[in-house]
């Protein structure tokens, strides 16, 4: 399984951006998570979506981030609105191939992820 995240860039505060994560390989029951890591900070989970379309968000981004997926394209999207300078980070997507729906928002935590993509950098200017 391989993942590739793209769509980052330099944007102004208040603007919107959509990140994409394309996935190759066989998926069964799974969850894809988006994570970010700002310079000098620990990686944090921001959102995840399960094979059954259950979506979860961290409290820090709830209301501004929307996760979705296109099964036919095997792509997971992260729509970010009203970008703030504190959203500046490298954004990564990852997949948990052993996810089950009863685990709920555990897919936001990175310890369960099996494969990671290379990140895409989002820089928000004030």
N, CA, C and O of each residue as an XYZ file, in Angstrom:
504
protein
N       0.845     -1.183      0.000
C       0.000      0.000      0.000
C       0.884      1.237      0.000
O       1.840      1.340      0.768
N       0.546      2.162     -0.869
C       1.278      3.430     -0.929
C       0.296      4.589     -0.879
O      -0.803      4.513     -1.428
N       0.697      5.637     -0.230
C      -0.119      6.836     -0.144
C       0.708      8.035     -0.596
O       1.921      8.091     -0.393
N       0.033      8.969     -1.199
C       0.692     10.191     -1.616
C      -0.226     11.369     -1.333
O      -1.368     11.417     -1.791
N       0.294     12.307     -0.577
C      -0.463     13.502     -0.248
C       0.028     14.657     -1.112
O       1.227     14.806     -1.345
N      -0.899     15.460     -1.576
C      -0.522     16.646     -2.333
C      -1.611     17.694     -2.200
O      -2.697     17.436     -1.680
N      -1.292     18.866     -2.679
C      -2.255     19.962     -2.618
C      -1.850     21.092     -1.706
O      -2.557     22.096     -1.623
N      -0.728     20.960     -1.020
C      -0.278     22.028     -0.141
C       0.261     23.204     -0.921
O       0.368     23.168     -2.146
N       0.594     24.235     -0.195
C       1.149     25.421     -0.836
C       1.187     26.580      0.119
O       0.912     26.443      1.311
N       1.534     27.731     -0.429
C       1.568     28.970      0.342
C       0.262     29.704      0.102
O      -0.061     30.053     -1.034
N      -0.486     29.939      1.163
C      -1.785     30.580      1.052
C      -1.909     31.691      2.082
O      -1.142     31.753      3.043
N      -2.866     32.551      1.872
C      -3.095     33.648      2.806
C      -4.088     33.239      3.881
O      -4.949     32.384      3.674
N      -3.945     33.857      5.001
C      -4.869     33.619      6.097
C      -6.298     33.908      5.633
O      -6.554     34.906      4.959
N      -7.215     33.024      6.001
C      -8.607     33.183      5.628
C      -9.007     32.460      4.362
O     -10.194     32.346      4.057
N      -8.039     31.977      3.631
C      -8.349     31.278      2.384
C      -8.644     29.807      2.653
O      -8.613     29.345      3.794
N      -8.929     29.092      1.581
C      -9.258     27.667      1.675
C      -8.283     26.849      0.842
O      -7.626     27.353     -0.069
N      -8.217     25.587      1.183
C      -7.296     24.684      0.492
C      -7.860     23.278      0.563
O      -8.479     22.911      1.562
N      -7.660     22.492     -0.472
C      -8.066     21.098     -0.423
C      -6.844     20.208     -0.633
O      -6.175     20.278     -1.663
N      -6.578     19.393      0.340
C      -5.509     18.417      0.236
C      -6.077     17.091     -0.257
O      -7.220     16.739      0.034
N      -5.256     16.367     -1.008
C      -5.681     15.069     -1.521
C      -4.685     13.996     -1.110
O      -3.486     14.249     -0.990
N      -5.194     12.823     -0.903
C      -4.354     11.673     -0.555
C      -4.778     10.515     -1.447
O      -5.874      9.975     -1.293
N      -3.926     10.142     -2.363
C      -4.239      9.013     -3.236
C      -3.624      7.747     -2.651
O      -2.524      7.759     -2.099
N      -4.363      6.668     -2.790
C      -3.974      5.407     -2.164
C      -3.912      4.317     -3.216
O      -4.844      4.152     -4.003
N      -2.838      3.588     -3.230
C      -2.728      2.438     -4.118
C      -2.612      1.186     -3.267
O      -2.086      1.218     -2.155
N      -3.111      0.083     -3.808
C      -3.077     -1.154     -3.059
C      -4.468     -1.602     -2.649
O      -5.462     -0.918     -2.896
N      -4.513     -2.742     -2.030
C      -5.783     -3.340     -1.642
C      -6.188     -2.881     -0.250
O      -5.407     -2.934      0.700
N      -7.433     -2.430     -0.159
C      -7.961     -1.973      1.117
C      -9.159     -2.821      1.494
O      -9.978     -3.152      0.636
N      -9.272     -3.173      2.749
C     -10.450     -3.887      3.197
C     -11.239     -2.985      4.109
O     -11.822     -1.998      3.660
N     -11.265     -3.309      5.379
C     -11.814     -2.389      6.371
C     -10.649     -1.516      6.823
O      -9.626     -2.018      7.289
N     -10.815     -0.227      6.681
C      -9.671      0.653      6.903
C     -10.137      2.008      7.378
O     -11.328      2.318      7.372
N      -9.187      2.795      7.783
C      -9.420      4.209      8.052
C      -8.200      4.976      7.563
O      -7.059      4.541      7.721
N      -8.471      6.114      6.973
C      -7.406      7.009      6.532
C      -7.424      8.244      7.411
O      -8.467      8.864      7.619
N      -6.288      8.581      7.908
C      -6.176      9.752      8.772
C      -5.295     10.816      8.160
O      -4.373     10.535      7.393
N      -5.605     12.040      8.522
C      -4.748     13.174      8.188
C      -4.078     13.642      9.481
O      -4.717     13.783     10.524
N      -2.797     13.874      9.378
C      -2.003     14.323     10.511
C      -1.177     15.521     10.067
O      -0.958     15.722      8.873
N      -0.725     16.305     11.014
C       0.126     17.436     10.652
C       1.213     17.608     11.695
O       1.058     17.238     12.859
N       2.298     18.172     11.249
C       3.396     18.445     12.149
C       3.978     19.808     11.816
O       4.513     20.036     10.731
N       3.858     20.695     12.774
C       4.421     22.034     12.619
C       5.873     22.010     13.072
O       6.262     21.147     13.859
N       6.671     22.939     12.587
C       8.081     22.978     12.979
C       8.244     23.031     14.490
O       7.650     23.873     15.164
N       9.043     22.136     15.001
C       9.329     22.125     16.425
C       8.232     21.562     17.298
O       8.324     21.612     18.524
N       7.185     21.020     16.673
C       6.073     20.483     17.453
C       5.858     19.010     17.150
O       6.345     18.489     16.147
N       5.134     18.359     18.015
C       4.815     16.953     17.803
C       3.734     16.814     16.735
O       2.943     17.728     16.499
N       3.723     15.678     16.115
C       2.688     15.399     15.127
C       1.339     15.253     15.828
O       1.242     14.666     16.905
N       0.322     15.788     15.205
C      -1.030     15.676     15.768
C      -1.995     15.186     14.704
O      -1.856     15.498     13.522
N      -2.954     14.430     15.142
C      -4.003     13.971     14.249
C      -5.068     15.043     14.122
O      -5.443     15.671     15.112
N      -5.558     15.256     12.909
C      -6.580     16.264     12.717
C      -7.913     15.683     12.284
O      -8.964     16.214     12.643
N      -7.886     14.598     11.515
C      -9.142     14.038     11.029
C      -8.902     12.639     10.499
O      -7.782     12.284     10.129
N      -9.958     11.852     10.465
C      -9.865     10.545      9.832
C     -11.239     10.134      9.327
O     -12.268     10.638      9.776
N     -11.222      9.210      8.386
C     -12.464      8.712      7.807
C     -12.340      7.217      7.615
O     -11.293      6.714      7.207
N     -13.412      6.516      7.911
C     -13.374      5.063      7.824
C     -13.894      4.587      6.479
O     -14.415      5.367      5.682
N     -13.743      3.293      6.245
C     -14.252      2.682      5.026
C     -15.761      2.882      4.901
O     -16.298      2.927      3.794
N     -16.436      3.001      6.032
C     -17.885      3.177      6.042
C     -18.291      4.639      6.113
O     -19.450      4.956      6.385
N     -17.330      5.538      5.867
C     -17.584      6.983      5.794
C     -17.840      7.648      7.141
O     -18.348      8.769      7.181
N     -17.509      7.001      8.216
C     -17.553      7.693      9.499
C     -16.359      8.650      9.554
O     -15.219      8.267      9.293
N     -16.654      9.898      9.900
C     -15.611     10.926      9.899
C     -15.432     11.484     11.299
O     -16.398     11.648     12.044
N     -14.198     11.771     11.643
C     -13.879     12.288     12.976
C     -12.893     13.441     12.839
O     -12.102     13.503     11.898
N     -12.964     14.355     13.809
C     -12.117     15.532     13.784
C     -11.573     15.813     15.178
O     -12.215     15.521     16.187
N     -10.386     16.380     15.208
C      -9.883     16.836     16.488
C     -10.618     18.120     16.863
O     -11.144     18.816     15.995
N     -10.650     18.422     18.133
C     -11.348     19.625     18.590
C     -10.721     20.881     18.000
O     -11.417     21.873     17.786
N      -9.429     20.856     17.735
C      -8.746     22.044     17.237
C      -9.209     22.445     15.846
O      -9.144     23.622     15.492
N      -9.671     21.495     15.058
C      -9.991     21.813     13.663
C     -11.465     21.646     13.347
O     -11.900     21.969     12.242
N     -12.231     21.152     14.289
C     -13.650     20.895     14.029
C     -14.337     22.185     13.576
O     -14.171     23.242     14.185
N     -15.089     22.076     12.524
C     -15.793     23.225     11.980
C     -15.090     23.873     10.811
O     -15.730     24.559     10.014
N     -13.791     23.675     10.686
C     -13.048     24.260      9.563
C     -12.500     23.205      8.605
O     -12.219     23.504      7.445
N     -12.351     21.991      9.082
C     -11.805     20.917      8.256
C     -12.930     19.946      7.915
O     -13.769     19.627      8.757
N     -12.935     19.489      6.681
C     -13.908     18.489      6.251
C     -13.174     17.394      5.495
O     -12.461     17.653      4.526
N     -13.363     16.177      5.956
C     -12.727     15.033      5.299
C     -13.769     14.302      4.472
O     -14.931     14.202      4.866
N     -13.350     13.798      3.338
C     -14.254     13.042      2.469
C     -13.414     12.084      1.647
O     -12.185     12.156      1.649
N     -14.090     11.186      0.946
C     -13.327     10.274      0.097
C     -14.110      9.914     -1.146
O     -15.341      9.935     -1.164
N     -13.370      9.587     -2.174
C     -13.919      9.123     -3.441
C     -13.402      7.704     -3.621
O     -12.234      7.500     -3.953
N     -14.256      6.744     -3.407
C     -13.807      5.351     -3.465
C     -13.316      4.963     -4.850
O     -12.342      4.223     -4.986
N     -13.986      5.461     -5.869
C     -13.594      5.102     -7.237
C     -12.187      5.603     -7.557
O     -11.426      4.946     -8.268
N     -11.861      6.758     -7.030
C     -10.534      7.325     -7.274
C      -9.536      6.924     -6.201
O      -8.351      7.240     -6.305
N     -10.007      6.227     -5.169
C      -9.158      5.833     -4.041
C      -8.390      7.040     -3.516
O      -7.173      7.017     -3.336
N      -9.153      8.075     -3.285
C      -8.585      9.342     -2.839
C      -9.377      9.864     -1.656
O     -10.607      9.823     -1.640
N      -8.656     10.349     -0.682
C      -9.246     10.980      0.495
C      -8.875     12.457      0.465
O      -7.724     12.820      0.221
N      -9.863     13.294      0.713
C      -9.660     14.736      0.648
C      -9.759     15.350      2.042
O     -10.450     14.842      2.925
N      -9.053     16.442      2.200
C      -9.181     17.246      3.410
C      -9.380     18.688      2.978
O      -8.448     19.354      2.529
N     -10.605     19.154      3.119
C     -10.937     20.531      2.781
C     -10.716     21.394      4.010
O     -11.254     21.114      5.081
N      -9.931     22.434      3.852
C      -9.631     23.318      4.969
C     -10.117     24.718      4.616
O      -9.738     25.267      3.582
N     -10.936     25.283      5.456
C     -11.435     26.637      5.228
C     -10.913     27.571      6.310
O     -10.461     27.135      7.369
N     -10.986     28.852      6.022
C     -10.560     29.874      6.973
C      -9.195     29.534      7.574
O      -9.030     29.468      8.793
N      -8.245     29.325      6.703
C      -6.909     28.933      7.147
C      -6.305     29.992      8.047
O      -6.488     31.190      7.833
N      -5.583     29.533      9.056
C      -4.937     30.409     10.025
C      -3.438     30.124     10.033
O      -3.016     29.025      9.674
N      -2.646     31.084     10.431
C      -1.194     30.844     10.484
C      -0.833     29.605     11.309
O       0.144     28.923     11.002
N      -1.602     29.317     12.338
C      -1.300     28.147     13.168
C      -1.597     26.828     12.466
O      -1.284     25.762     12.997
N      -2.200     26.885     11.271
C      -2.397     25.676     10.473
C      -1.146     25.330      9.667
O      -1.082     24.279      9.031
N      -0.165     26.210      9.697
C       1.076     25.948      8.979
C       1.728     24.685      9.513
O       2.018     24.577     10.705
N       1.954     23.737      8.623
C       2.508     22.447      9.027
C       2.697     21.585      7.782
O       2.230     21.916      6.692
N       3.383     20.492      7.977
C       3.427     19.481      6.931
C       2.288     18.514      7.236
O       2.166     18.014      8.354
N       1.472     18.261      6.249
C       0.301     17.412      6.407
C       0.573     16.041      5.788
O       1.041     15.929      4.655
N       0.273     15.026      6.550
C       0.500     13.646      6.135
C      -0.814     12.878      6.136
O      -1.702     13.147      6.945
N      -0.929     11.923      5.228
C      -2.036     10.981      5.314
C      -1.461      9.595      5.596
O      -0.327      9.282      5.235
N      -2.259      8.803      6.235
C      -1.837      7.466      6.625
C      -3.054      6.556      6.655
O      -4.186      7.031      6.750
N      -2.828      5.257      6.575
C      -3.936      4.307      6.551
C      -3.750      3.237      7.624
O      -2.655      2.717      7.839
N      -4.839      2.938      8.271
C      -4.917      1.846      9.247
C      -5.693      0.723      8.581
O      -6.898      0.849      8.364
N      -5.029     -0.361      8.257
C      -5.668     -1.457      7.535
C      -6.397     -2.431      8.450
O      -6.984     -3.409      7.985
N      -6.360     -2.167      9.724
C      -7.036     -3.053     10.686
C      -8.136     -2.313     11.445
O      -8.553     -2.730     12.526
N      -8.586     -1.234     10.874
C      -9.596     -0.426     11.550
C     -10.953     -1.121     11.514
O     -11.331     -1.747     10.523
N     -11.661     -0.993     12.610
C     -13.029     -1.469     12.693
C     -13.905     -0.336     13.207
O     -13.456      0.486     14.006
N     -15.123     -0.291     12.763
C     -16.001      0.831     13.094
C     -16.172      1.052     14.591
O     -16.344      2.189     15.030
N     -16.126     -0.020     15.381
C     -16.351      0.153     16.813
C     -15.242      0.973     17.467
O     -15.402      1.442     18.593
N     -14.127      1.148     16.773
C     -13.011      1.921     17.336
C     -13.240      3.419     17.262
O     -12.500      4.189     17.873
N     -14.247      3.839     16.528
C     -14.611      5.244     16.503
C     -13.442      6.149     16.144
O     -12.713      5.881     15.189
N     -13.261      7.239     16.923
C     -12.252      8.248     16.573
C     -10.810      7.844     16.856
O      -9.914      8.685     16.779
N     -10.566      6.581     17.181
C      -9.182      6.177     17.442
C      -8.300      6.362     16.218
O      -7.075      6.411     16.332
N      -8.925      6.466     15.036
C      -8.131      6.622     13.809
C      -7.452      7.984     13.726
O      -6.611      8.198     12.852
N      -7.800      8.914     14.623
C      -7.102     10.183     14.655
C      -5.738     10.025     15.336
O      -4.853     10.860     15.153
N      -5.575      8.997     16.088
C      -4.299      8.760     16.765
C      -3.377      7.984     15.836
O      -3.805      7.050     15.158
N      -2.121      8.374     15.812
C      -1.242      7.835     14.769
C      -0.658      6.470     15.075
O      -0.017      5.876     14.208
N      -0.854      5.959     16.263
C      -0.177      4.714     16.595
C      -0.760      3.513     15.873
O      -0.124      2.462     15.800
N      -1.966      3.659     15.338
C      -2.586      2.521     14.658
C      -2.339      2.478     13.167
O      -2.787      1.553     12.490
N      -1.636      3.460     12.650
C      -1.465      3.565     11.210
C      -0.401      2.611     10.695
O       0.655      2.446     11.305
N      -0.693      1.991      9.575
C       0.215      1.004      8.999
C       1.131      1.574      7.924
O       2.301      1.201      7.836
N       0.609      2.460      7.123
C       1.397      3.054      6.049
C       1.189      4.563      6.037
O       0.106      5.077      6.316
N       2.275      5.244      5.700
C       2.261      6.700      5.659
C       2.708      7.198      4.298
O       3.549      6.597      3.630
N       2.120      8.308      3.915
C       2.588      8.978      2.721
C       3.570     10.073      3.091
O       3.684     10.468      4.252
N       4.271     10.549      2.087
C       5.121     11.717      2.306
C       4.205     12.920      2.427
O       3.165     12.984      1.771
N       4.574     13.838      3.231
C       3.701     14.950      3.520
C       3.668     16.008      2.443
O       4.477     16.017      1.515
N       2.710     16.893      2.594
C       2.608     18.057      1.747
C       2.580     19.284      2.655
O       1.861     19.317      3.653
N       3.369     20.281      2.295
C       3.554     21.428      3.171
C       2.490     22.492      2.927
O       2.245     22.904      1.793
N       1.877     22.918      4.001
C       0.918     24.024      3.962
C       1.506     25.167      4.772
O       1.837     25.011      5.947
N       1.628     26.307      4.131
C       2.147     27.494      4.794
C       1.107     28.591      4.682
O       0.693     28.957      3.581
N       0.686     29.112      5.819
C      -0.350     30.142      5.840
C       0.278     31.457      6.281
O       0.823     31.561      7.379
N       0.195     32.440      5.426
C       0.751     33.748      5.756
C      -0.332     34.634      6.357
O      -1.501     34.560      5.979
N       0.076     35.454      7.281
C      -0.900     36.331      7.962
C      -1.095     37.632      7.209
O      -1.876     38.482      7.637
